[in-house]
Amino acid sequence: DQARLVASAVTTAFTRLVGTIESTGQPVNRPIATAEVILPPTLPDAPSGPRTTILFAVAVLLGLVLGIGAALARRALRDVVDTPETLAERLGAPVLGAVPATRRPPKHPAMLAEPPVAVRGRRARRQRARAESYRRTRAALRSVAGARRCLVLTGTGADQGTSTVAVDLAVAFAASGDTVVLVDADLRDPSLGELLALDSHVGLRDALERGLALDTAIQRWSPGGIDVLSAGSPGSRPSELLVGERLATLLTALRERYDHVLIDTPPVTDAADAVDVARHADGAVLVSRRGSTRPDDVDVASSALNLAGVTLFELGSLAGAAALLTASARLDPGVTGLEANLAHVKRLHSARQTL
């Protein structure tokens, strides 16, 4: 109200001043300029500012622009394996297959969670796509590996989903009528026993360290139709258990019993255990998650497995979030890496991706 009074006094004084200056003193002459009040000062019903709606809209628009710019800049600057072509270039091998990743660890293997054909919906389509990807991976592994049935599964780093992939592959092979044993050779951080709700106090360590019979150490996981050799009782110095001839003898015995021997190991970039086991196996499957694997990790994994006599063959990438699988197979003496690559690629193209 004080501002209104001041404005009223100013307008009154200003009109008088203009009248005094422009007045000629003659009643017949009109002043050149006049000043009058058109609207007197009044109190406003609402504040003139700030205009919160406009400011909020501008802030939202500016935030979207900055967020999109930051996301694009991060994607352009981050040094990760984000495409199948990048992974193929780092490893020097063709892409052969793919397995979609999930937002969270699945509760059931893909083949067991696949809904009936009559079930419709987005979730059902995703589950069928995941199950079908493991069927394609199974067909690709059979084509690439041939008679090599003892495979090591390892990752390019932590949280790559290696154990999940190992279970899914084991169930996929079992679904086709093959006999499968899944071995948890991650003695540092075992997970298969807990993942499959099996006894974690008897398994691989007990068989290697105490000479426990395989019939006693191996457990049956009926839902997936597979046998499991868990890590066993806890202990120290896991690497020493995996470098001796006892492991080679155990794997030989498993080869004689089963059509497929799948071995879950720690990441090849974190420990030497995967390489030690791969020396006694027929090949390896390298698991890496798209968008989180660094090229340096791929180089380290490739070099380590190549030093162990294993040549890499990629088994996949998929658009969107995906787990990238790379299969590797030990070469026969006298066969060069290029010749082996070409031979495996020809075999893959001639193979039929059937159940």
mmCIF file of C-alpha atoms in Angstrom:
data_model
loop_
_atom_site.group_PDB
_atom_site.id
_atom_site.type_symbol
_atom_site.label_atom_id
_atom_site.label_comp_id
_atom_site.label_asym_id
_atom_site.label_seq_id
_atom_site.Cartn_x
_atom_site.Cartn_y
_atom_site.Cartn_z
ATOM 1 C CA ASP A 1 0.000 0.000 0.000
ATOM 2 C CA GLN A 2 2.917 2.325 0.680
ATOM 3 C CA ALA A 3 4.117 1.804 -2.886
ATOM 4 C CA ARG A 4 0.641 2.826 -4.154
ATOM 5 C CA LEU A 5 0.754 6.048 -2.137
ATOM 6 C CA VAL A 6 4.206 6.896 -3.422
ATOM 7 C CA ALA A 7 3.135 6.221 -7.028
ATOM 8 C CA SER A 8 0.035 8.430 -6.575
ATOM 9 C CA ALA A 9 2.103 11.292 -5.170
ATOM 10 C CA VAL A 10 4.639 11.008 -7.995
ATOM 11 C CA THR A 11 1.952 11.124 -10.719
ATOM 12 C CA THR A 12 0.253 14.130 -9.132
ATOM 13 C CA ALA A 13 3.533 16.022 -8.829
ATOM 14 C CA PHE A 14 4.558 15.105 -12.379
ATOM 15 C CA THR A 15 1.297 16.311 -13.958
ATOM 16 C CA ARG A 16 1.583 19.592 -12.099
ATOM 17 C CA LEU A 17 5.208 20.024 -13.171
ATOM 18 C CA VAL A 18 4.369 19.441 -16.831
ATOM 19 C CA GLY A 19 1.478 21.873 -16.639
ATOM 20 C CA THR A 20 3.678 24.521 -15.071
ATOM 21 C CA ILE A 21 6.465 24.128 -17.653
ATOM 22 C CA GLU A 22 4.153 24.078 -20.679
ATOM 23 C CA SER A 23 1.884 26.902 -19.521
ATOM 24 C CA THR A 24 2.350 30.229 -21.515
ATOM 25 C CA GLY A 25 0.285 32.329 -19.171
ATOM 26 C CA GLN A 26 -2.109 33.184 -21.959
ATOM 27 C CA PRO A 27 -5.607 31.745 -21.723
ATOM 28 C CA VAL A 28 -5.964 31.466 -25.523
ATOM 29 C CA ASN A 29 -2.813 29.403 -26.057
ATOM 30 C CA ARG A 30 -2.927 25.683 -25.426
ATOM 31 C CA PRO A 31 0.168 23.979 -23.989
ATOM 32 C CA ILE A 32 2.344 22.000 -26.347
ATOM 33 C CA ALA A 33 2.353 18.935 -24.071
ATOM 34 C CA THR A 34 0.058 17.797 -21.327
ATOM 35 C CA ALA A 35 0.230 15.061 -18.755
ATOM 36 C CA GLU A 36 -2.748 13.348 -17.168
ATOM 37 C CA VAL A 37 -3.333 10.173 -15.168
ATOM 38 C CA ILE A 38 -5.153 7.520 -17.207
ATOM 39 C CA LEU A 39 -5.253 4.813 -14.551
ATOM 40 C CA PRO A 40 -4.553 5.545 -10.934
ATOM 41 C CA PRO A 41 -2.189 3.196 -9.057
ATOM 42 C CA THR A 42 -3.994 0.237 -7.494
ATOM 43 C CA LEU A 43 -3.056 -2.779 -5.427
ATOM 44 C CA PRO A 44 -2.555 -5.945 -7.633
ATOM 45 C CA ASP A 45 -4.685 -8.995 -6.933
ATOM 46 C CA ALA A 46 -1.741 -11.423 -7.550
ATOM 47 C CA PRO A 47 2.056 -11.074 -7.593
ATOM 48 C CA SER A 48 3.560 -10.273 -10.973
ATOM 49 C CA GLY A 49 6.417 -12.716 -10.470
ATOM 50 C CA PRO A 50 8.101 -15.068 -10.391
ATOM 51 C CA ARG A 51 6.256 -16.922 -13.173
ATOM 52 C CA THR A 52 6.678 -20.408 -11.766
ATOM 53 C CA THR A 53 4.995 -22.241 -14.665
ATOM 54 C CA ILE A 54 7.276 -20.719 -17.275
ATOM 55 C CA LEU A 55 10.361 -21.149 -15.108
ATOM 56 C CA PHE A 56 9.467 -24.802 -14.443
ATOM 57 C CA ALA A 57 8.960 -25.505 -18.155
ATOM 58 C CA VAL A 58 12.288 -23.870 -19.018
ATOM 59 C CA ALA A 59 14.045 -25.835 -16.269
ATOM 60 C CA VAL A 60 12.580 -29.144 -17.501
ATOM 61 C CA LEU A 61 13.566 -28.418 -21.092
ATOM 62 C CA LEU A 62 17.064 -27.392 -20.069
ATOM 63 C CA GLY A 63 17.423 -30.514 -17.927
ATOM 64 C CA LEU A 64 16.372 -32.764 -20.814
ATOM 65 C CA VAL A 65 18.854 -31.128 -23.159
ATOM 66 C CA LEU A 66 21.691 -31.415 -20.644
ATOM 67 C CA GLY A 67 20.780 -35.023 -19.778
ATOM 68 C CA ILE A 68 20.663 -36.153 -23.400
ATOM 69 C CA GLY A 69 23.921 -34.359 -24.110
ATOM 70 C CA ALA A 70 25.624 -35.964 -21.109
ATOM 71 C CA ALA A 71 24.360 -39.439 -22.108
ATOM 72 C CA LEU A 72 25.590 -39.035 -25.684
ATOM 73 C CA ALA A 73 28.936 -37.726 -24.492
ATOM 74 C CA ARG A 74 29.348 -40.612 -22.051
ATOM 75 C CA ARG A 75 28.489 -43.160 -24.713
ATOM 76 C CA ALA A 76 30.932 -41.568 -27.143
ATOM 77 C CA LEU A 77 33.754 -41.391 -24.613
ATOM 78 C CA ARG A 78 33.381 -44.662 -22.684
ATOM 79 C CA ASP A 79 35.805 -47.385 -23.604
ATOM 80 C CA VAL A 80 33.691 -50.548 -23.556
ATOM 81 C CA VAL A 81 32.755 -53.403 -25.860
ATOM 82 C CA ASP A 82 29.358 -52.274 -27.105
ATOM 83 C CA THR A 83 28.897 -54.055 -30.444
ATOM 84 C CA PRO A 84 29.527 -57.534 -31.863
ATOM 85 C CA GLU A 85 31.917 -55.983 -34.369
ATOM 86 C CA THR A 86 34.056 -54.521 -31.581
ATOM 87 C CA LEU A 87 34.321 -57.859 -29.813
ATOM 88 C CA ALA A 88 35.095 -59.643 -33.073
ATOM 89 C CA GLU A 89 37.822 -57.122 -33.843
ATOM 90 C CA ARG A 90 39.443 -57.498 -30.410
ATOM 91 C CA LEU A 91 39.448 -61.302 -30.647
ATOM 92 C CA GLY A 92 39.974 -61.697 -34.381
ATOM 93 C CA ALA A 93 37.147 -64.220 -34.771
ATOM 94 C CA PRO A 94 33.657 -64.207 -36.320
ATOM 95 C CA VAL A 95 30.494 -63.814 -34.228
ATOM 96 C CA LEU A 96 28.608 -67.105 -34.042
ATOM 97 C CA GLY A 97 25.715 -66.656 -31.608
ATOM 98 C CA ALA A 98 24.023 -64.669 -28.802
ATOM 99 C CA VAL A 99 22.263 -64.933 -25.452
ATOM 100 C CA PRO A 100 20.037 -62.071 -24.213
ATOM 101 C CA ALA A 101 20.750 -60.704 -20.764
ATOM 102 C CA THR A 102 18.125 -60.074 -18.096
ATOM 103 C CA ARG A 103 17.686 -57.057 -15.851
ATOM 104 C CA ARG A 104 18.009 -59.249 -12.774
ATOM 105 C CA PRO A 105 19.249 -62.810 -12.198
ATOM 106 C CA PRO A 106 16.543 -65.205 -13.455
ATOM 107 C CA LYS A 107 14.865 -67.498 -10.956
ATOM 108 C CA HIS A 108 14.760 -70.441 -13.353
ATOM 109 C CA PRO A 109 16.842 -71.550 -16.364
ATOM 110 C CA ALA A 110 15.574 -70.281 -19.708
ATOM 111 C CA MET A 111 14.492 -73.701 -20.951
ATOM 112 C CA LEU A 112 12.477 -74.398 -17.793
ATOM 113 C CA ALA A 113 10.876 -70.923 -17.715
ATOM 114 C CA GLU A 114 9.719 -71.070 -21.335
ATOM 115 C CA PRO A 115 5.898 -70.733 -21.375
ATOM 116 C CA PRO A 116 3.579 -72.878 -23.524
ATOM 117 C CA VAL A 117 2.847 -71.746 -27.069
ATOM 118 C CA ALA A 118 -0.699 -70.767 -26.130
ATOM 119 C CA VAL A 119 0.549 -68.169 -23.622
ATOM 120 C CA ARG A 120 0.721 -64.697 -25.149
ATOM 121 C CA GLY A 121 2.152 -61.391 -24.016
ATOM 122 C CA ARG A 122 5.370 -59.436 -23.909
ATOM 123 C CA ARG A 123 6.873 -61.398 -21.043
ATOM 124 C CA ALA A 124 6.121 -64.705 -22.752
ATOM 125 C CA ARG A 125 7.839 -63.498 -25.931
ATOM 126 C CA ARG A 126 10.947 -62.501 -23.981
ATOM 127 C CA GLN A 127 11.072 -65.876 -22.241
ATOM 128 C CA ARG A 128 10.702 -67.738 -25.523
ATOM 129 C CA ALA A 129 13.384 -65.588 -27.140
ATOM 130 C CA ARG A 130 15.794 -66.335 -24.287
ATOM 131 C CA ALA A 131 15.120 -70.073 -24.457
ATOM 132 C CA GLU A 132 15.531 -70.079 -28.231
ATOM 133 C CA SER A 133 18.838 -68.233 -27.932
ATOM 134 C CA TYR A 134 20.201 -71.070 -25.797
ATOM 135 C CA ARG A 135 19.021 -73.594 -28.370
ATOM 136 C CA ARG A 136 20.949 -71.679 -31.025
ATOM 137 C CA THR A 137 23.967 -71.466 -28.737
ATOM 138 C CA ARG A 138 23.745 -75.205 -28.113
ATOM 139 C CA ALA A 139 23.686 -75.880 -31.874
ATOM 140 C CA ALA A 140 26.620 -73.516 -32.438
ATOM 141 C CA LEU A 141 28.662 -75.122 -29.669
ATOM 142 C CA ARG A 142 28.058 -78.576 -31.104
ATOM 143 C CA SER A 143 29.144 -77.362 -34.523
ATOM 144 C CA VAL A 144 32.254 -75.564 -33.294
ATOM 145 C CA ALA A 145 33.350 -77.952 -30.554
ATOM 146 C CA GLY A 146 32.668 -81.185 -32.413
ATOM 147 C CA ALA A 147 33.906 -84.034 -30.250
ATOM 148 C CA ARG A 148 35.209 -81.618 -27.609
ATOM 149 C CA ARG A 149 32.672 -81.971 -24.797
ATOM 150 C CA CYS A 150 34.594 -80.713 -21.744
ATOM 151 C CA LEU A 151 34.246 -76.919 -21.731
ATOM 152 C CA VAL A 152 35.317 -74.247 -19.255
ATOM 153 C CA LEU A 153 33.042 -71.243 -18.739
ATOM 154 C CA THR A 154 34.725 -68.053 -17.579
ATOM 155 C CA GLY A 155 34.084 -64.315 -17.720
ATOM 156 C CA THR A 156 35.978 -61.177 -18.632
ATOM 157 C CA GLY A 157 35.229 -59.781 -15.176
ATOM 158 C CA ALA A 158 32.927 -59.984 -12.182
ATOM 159 C CA ASP A 159 29.123 -59.907 -12.574
ATOM 160 C CA GLN A 160 29.165 -61.141 -16.154
ATOM 161 C CA GLY A 161 26.550 -63.839 -15.543
ATOM 162 C CA THR A 162 28.909 -66.781 -16.059
ATOM 163 C CA SER A 163 27.219 -69.084 -13.544
ATOM 164 C CA THR A 164 23.770 -68.314 -14.963
ATOM 165 C CA VAL A 165 24.977 -69.085 -18.476
ATOM 166 C CA ALA A 166 26.595 -72.316 -17.260
ATOM 167 C CA VAL A 167 23.326 -73.548 -15.730
ATOM 168 C CA ASP A 168 21.303 -72.554 -18.791
ATOM 169 C CA LEU A 169 23.690 -74.299 -21.178
ATOM 170 C CA ALA A 170 23.714 -77.436 -19.037
ATOM 171 C CA VAL A 171 19.914 -77.556 -18.991
ATOM 172 C CA ALA A 172 19.803 -76.897 -22.746
ATOM 173 C CA PHE A 173 22.081 -79.867 -23.464
ATOM 174 C CA ALA A 174 20.128 -82.061 -21.052
ATOM 175 C CA ALA A 175 16.858 -81.098 -22.754
ATOM 176 C CA SER A 176 18.161 -82.600 -25.996
ATOM 177 C CA GLY A 177 18.701 -85.959 -24.293
ATOM 178 C CA ASP A 178 22.414 -85.659 -23.474
ATOM 179 C CA THR A 179 23.902 -86.481 -20.102
ATOM 180 C CA VAL A 180 25.446 -83.416 -18.478
ATOM 181 C CA VAL A 181 27.486 -82.696 -15.370
ATOM 182 C CA LEU A 182 27.998 -79.128 -14.198
ATOM 183 C CA VAL A 183 31.160 -78.547 -12.149
ATOM 184 C CA ASP A 184 31.655 -75.540 -9.869
ATOM 185 C CA ALA A 185 35.411 -74.912 -10.069
ATOM 186 C CA ASP A 186 35.105 -71.412 -8.595
ATOM 187 C CA LEU A 187 36.600 -72.402 -5.265
ATOM 188 C CA ARG A 188 37.142 -68.750 -4.343
ATOM 189 C CA ASP A 189 33.505 -67.648 -4.562
ATOM 190 C CA PRO A 190 31.291 -70.682 -5.321
ATOM 191 C CA SER A 191 27.700 -70.029 -6.285
ATOM 192 C CA LEU A 192 26.166 -73.095 -7.960
ATOM 193 C CA GLY A 193 25.319 -74.849 -4.702
ATOM 194 C CA GLU A 194 23.322 -71.878 -3.450
ATOM 195 C CA LEU A 195 21.899 -71.111 -6.895
ATOM 196 C CA LEU A 196 20.500 -74.636 -7.292
ATOM 197 C CA ALA A 197 19.710 -75.191 -3.580
ATOM 198 C CA LEU A 198 22.166 -78.095 -3.257
ATOM 199 C CA ASP A 199 24.495 -79.211 -0.473
ATOM 200 C CA SER A 200 27.509 -76.903 -0.683
ATOM 201 C CA HIS A 201 29.626 -78.872 1.806
ATOM 202 C CA VAL A 202 30.484 -81.736 -0.507
ATOM 203 C CA GLY A 203 31.905 -81.458 -3.988
ATOM 204 C CA LEU A 204 34.997 -80.745 -6.072
ATOM 205 C CA ARG A 205 37.355 -79.771 -3.257
ATOM 206 C CA ASP A 206 36.505 -82.919 -1.317
ATOM 207 C CA ALA A 207 37.075 -85.085 -4.398
ATOM 208 C CA LEU A 208 40.464 -83.484 -5.103
ATOM 209 C CA GLU A 209 41.698 -83.024 -1.547
ATOM 210 C CA ARG A 210 40.280 -86.043 0.266
ATOM 211 C CA GLY A 211 39.749 -88.428 -2.621
ATOM 212 C CA LEU A 212 35.974 -88.506 -2.133
ATOM 213 C CA ALA A 213 34.311 -90.796 -4.673
ATOM 214 C CA LEU A 214 32.478 -89.075 -7.526
ATOM 215 C CA ASP A 215 29.315 -91.038 -6.803
ATOM 216 C CA THR A 216 29.251 -89.407 -3.378
ATOM 217 C CA ALA A 217 30.377 -85.935 -4.430
ATOM 218 C CA ILE A 218 28.024 -85.527 -7.411
ATOM 219 C CA GLN A 219 24.444 -84.424 -6.709
ATOM 220 C CA ARG A 220 21.398 -84.689 -8.942
ATOM 221 C CA TRP A 221 19.444 -81.546 -9.827
ATOM 222 C CA SER A 222 16.172 -83.074 -10.951
ATOM 223 C CA PRO A 223 14.385 -79.927 -12.260
ATOM 224 C CA GLY A 224 16.999 -79.515 -14.989
ATOM 225 C CA GLY A 225 17.881 -83.164 -15.459
ATOM 226 C CA ILE A 226 21.586 -82.555 -14.793
ATOM 227 C CA ASP A 227 24.206 -83.714 -12.322
ATOM 228 C CA VAL A 228 26.155 -81.111 -10.334
ATOM 229 C CA LEU A 229 29.571 -81.262 -8.722
ATOM 230 C CA SER A 230 29.515 -78.237 -6.424
ATOM 231 C CA ALA A 231 32.630 -76.527 -5.079
ATOM 232 C CA GLY A 232 32.489 -78.470 -1.841
ATOM 233 C CA SER A 233 33.624 -77.629 1.662
ATOM 234 C CA PRO A 234 35.447 -74.319 2.161
ATOM 235 C CA GLY A 235 39.232 -74.222 2.346
ATOM 236 C CA SER A 236 42.355 -72.274 1.466
ATOM 237 C CA ARG A 237 44.760 -72.198 -1.490
ATOM 238 C CA PRO A 238 42.267 -73.088 -4.233
ATOM 239 C CA SER A 239 44.759 -72.607 -7.059
ATOM 240 C CA GLU A 240 46.976 -75.436 -5.863
ATOM 241 C CA LEU A 241 44.084 -77.891 -6.128
ATOM 242 C CA LEU A 242 43.471 -77.010 -9.777
ATOM 243 C CA VAL A 243 46.990 -77.342 -11.195
ATOM 244 C CA GLY A 244 47.798 -80.939 -10.328
ATOM 245 C CA GLU A 245 47.120 -84.193 -12.111
ATOM 246 C CA ARG A 246 44.250 -84.982 -9.778
ATOM 247 C CA LEU A 247 42.054 -82.528 -11.652
ATOM 248 C CA ALA A 248 43.073 -84.021 -15.005
ATOM 249 C CA THR A 249 42.218 -87.496 -13.721
ATOM 250 C CA LEU A 250 38.855 -86.289 -12.393
ATOM 251 C CA LEU A 251 37.933 -84.623 -15.699
ATOM 252 C CA THR A 252 38.900 -87.765 -17.585
ATOM 253 C CA ALA A 253 36.544 -89.771 -15.390
ATOM 254 C CA LEU A 254 33.740 -87.269 -15.986
ATOM 255 C CA ARG A 255 34.289 -87.402 -19.758
ATOM 256 C CA GLU A 256 33.781 -91.152 -19.648
ATOM 257 C CA ARG A 257 30.512 -90.814 -17.726
ATOM 258 C CA TYR A 258 28.842 -87.854 -19.440
ATOM 259 C CA ASP A 259 28.230 -86.472 -22.894
ATOM 260 C CA HIS A 260 29.019 -82.923 -21.723
ATOM 261 C CA VAL A 261 31.179 -81.611 -18.885
ATOM 262 C CA LEU A 262 30.644 -77.886 -18.212
ATOM 263 C CA ILE A 263 32.955 -76.195 -15.712
ATOM 264 C CA ASP A 264 32.131 -72.855 -14.075
ATOM 265 C CA THR A 265 35.313 -70.939 -13.137
ATOM 266 C CA PRO A 266 36.254 -67.474 -11.807
ATOM 267 C CA PRO A 267 36.789 -64.612 -14.276
ATOM 268 C CA VAL A 268 39.942 -65.148 -16.289
ATOM 269 C CA THR A 269 40.941 -61.531 -15.605
ATOM 270 C CA ASP A 270 40.705 -61.942 -11.819
ATOM 271 C CA ALA A 271 42.409 -65.273 -11.171
ATOM 272 C CA ALA A 272 44.526 -67.886 -12.889
ATOM 273 C CA ASP A 273 42.105 -70.674 -11.966
ATOM 274 C CA ALA A 274 40.214 -70.521 -15.273
ATOM 275 C CA VAL A 275 43.437 -70.896 -17.264
ATOM 276 C CA ASP A 276 44.647 -73.750 -15.028
ATOM 277 C CA VAL A 277 41.393 -75.655 -15.549
ATOM 278 C CA ALA A 278 41.297 -74.851 -19.287
ATOM 279 C CA ARG A 279 44.649 -76.620 -19.726
ATOM 280 C CA HIS A 280 42.945 -79.885 -18.745
ATOM 281 C CA ALA A 281 39.662 -79.208 -20.610
ATOM 282 C CA ASP A 282 38.870 -79.302 -24.311
ATOM 283 C CA GLY A 283 38.007 -75.630 -24.664
ATOM 284 C CA ALA A 284 36.461 -72.566 -23.062
ATOM 285 C CA VAL A 285 33.439 -70.296 -23.283
ATOM 286 C CA LEU A 286 34.145 -66.646 -22.532
ATOM 287 C CA VAL A 287 31.190 -64.664 -21.170
ATOM 288 C CA SER A 288 31.134 -60.870 -21.302
ATOM 289 C CA ARG A 289 28.295 -58.425 -20.801
ATOM 290 C CA ARG A 290 27.679 -55.864 -23.477
ATOM 291 C CA GLY A 291 28.322 -52.278 -22.410
ATOM 292 C CA SER A 292 30.328 -53.165 -19.294
ATOM 293 C CA THR A 293 33.307 -55.113 -20.659
ATOM 294 C CA ARG A 294 36.427 -53.093 -21.384
ATOM 295 C CA PRO A 295 38.544 -53.866 -24.436
ATOM 296 C CA ASP A 296 41.570 -54.315 -22.163
ATOM 297 C CA ASP A 297 39.748 -57.099 -20.298
ATOM 298 C CA VAL A 298 39.024 -58.854 -23.592
ATOM 299 C CA ASP A 299 42.699 -58.575 -24.561
ATOM 300 C CA VAL A 300 43.823 -59.976 -21.192
ATOM 301 C CA ALA A 301 41.370 -62.888 -21.420
ATOM 302 C CA SER A 302 42.323 -63.664 -24.998
ATOM 303 C CA SER A 303 46.052 -63.585 -24.253
ATOM 304 C CA ALA A 304 45.712 -65.757 -21.159
ATOM 305 C CA LEU A 305 43.654 -68.427 -22.926
ATOM 306 C CA ASN A 306 45.884 -68.374 -26.005
ATOM 307 C CA LEU A 307 48.929 -68.969 -23.809
ATOM 308 C CA ALA A 308 47.111 -72.017 -22.452
ATOM 309 C CA GLY A 309 46.690 -73.326 -25.994
ATOM 310 C CA VAL A 310 43.093 -72.205 -26.513
ATOM 311 C CA THR A 311 41.906 -70.340 -29.609
ATOM 312 C CA LEU A 312 38.811 -68.151 -29.326
ATOM 313 C CA PHE A 313 35.646 -68.419 -31.408
ATOM 314 C CA GLU A 314 32.825 -65.976 -30.680
ATOM 315 C CA LEU A 315 29.356 -67.217 -29.911
ATOM 316 C CA GLY A 316 27.521 -64.032 -29.878
ATOM 317 C CA SER A 317 26.098 -60.641 -29.341
ATOM 318 C CA LEU A 318 22.559 -59.355 -29.511
ATOM 319 C CA ALA A 319 21.126 -55.871 -29.994
ATOM 320 C CA GLY A 320 20.158 -54.370 -26.668
ATOM 321 C CA ALA A 321 21.504 -55.542 -23.330
ATOM 322 C CA ALA A 322 23.119 -58.901 -23.899
ATOM 323 C CA ALA A 323 25.558 -61.396 -22.521
ATOM 324 C CA LEU A 324 28.233 -61.984 -25.136
ATOM 325 C CA LEU A 325 29.398 -65.567 -25.317
ATOM 326 C CA THR A 326 32.683 -66.529 -26.879
ATOM 327 C CA ALA A 327 33.487 -70.178 -27.400
ATOM 328 C CA SER A 328 37.039 -71.361 -27.654
ATOM 329 C CA ALA A 329 38.368 -74.708 -28.810
ATOM 330 C CA ARG A 330 41.800 -76.237 -28.456
ATOM 331 C CA LEU A 331 43.512 -76.676 -31.811
ATOM 332 C CA ASP A 332 45.050 -79.919 -32.968
ATOM 333 C CA PRO A 333 48.856 -79.901 -33.322
ATOM 334 C CA GLY A 334 50.058 -78.618 -36.661
ATOM 335 C CA VAL A 335 46.912 -76.661 -37.479
ATOM 336 C CA THR A 336 47.331 -72.905 -37.720
ATOM 337 C CA GLY A 337 44.889 -70.490 -36.106
ATOM 338 C CA LEU A 338 43.698 -69.142 -39.473
ATOM 339 C CA GLU A 339 43.099 -72.622 -40.882
ATOM 340 C CA ALA A 340 41.178 -73.616 -37.778
ATOM 341 C CA ASN A 341 39.067 -70.451 -37.909
ATOM 342 C CA LEU A 342 38.117 -71.066 -41.534
ATOM 343 C CA ALA A 343 37.318 -74.714 -40.886
ATOM 344 C CA HIS A 344 35.069 -73.891 -37.945
ATOM 345 C CA VAL A 345 33.298 -71.099 -39.815
ATOM 346 C CA LYS A 346 32.555 -73.436 -42.745
ATOM 347 C CA ARG A 347 31.219 -76.069 -40.370
ATOM 348 C CA LEU A 348 29.011 -73.523 -38.637
ATOM 349 C CA HIS A 349 27.477 -72.256 -41.877
ATOM 350 C CA SER A 350 26.730 -75.809 -42.979
ATOM 351 C CA ALA A 351 25.164 -76.768 -39.639
ATOM 352 C CA ARG A 352 21.402 -76.689 -39.112
ATOM 353 C CA GLN A 353 20.224 -74.873 -35.982
ATOM 354 C CA THR A 354 17.804 -77.545 -34.863
ATOM 355 C CA LEU A 355 16.904 -78.897 -31.437
#
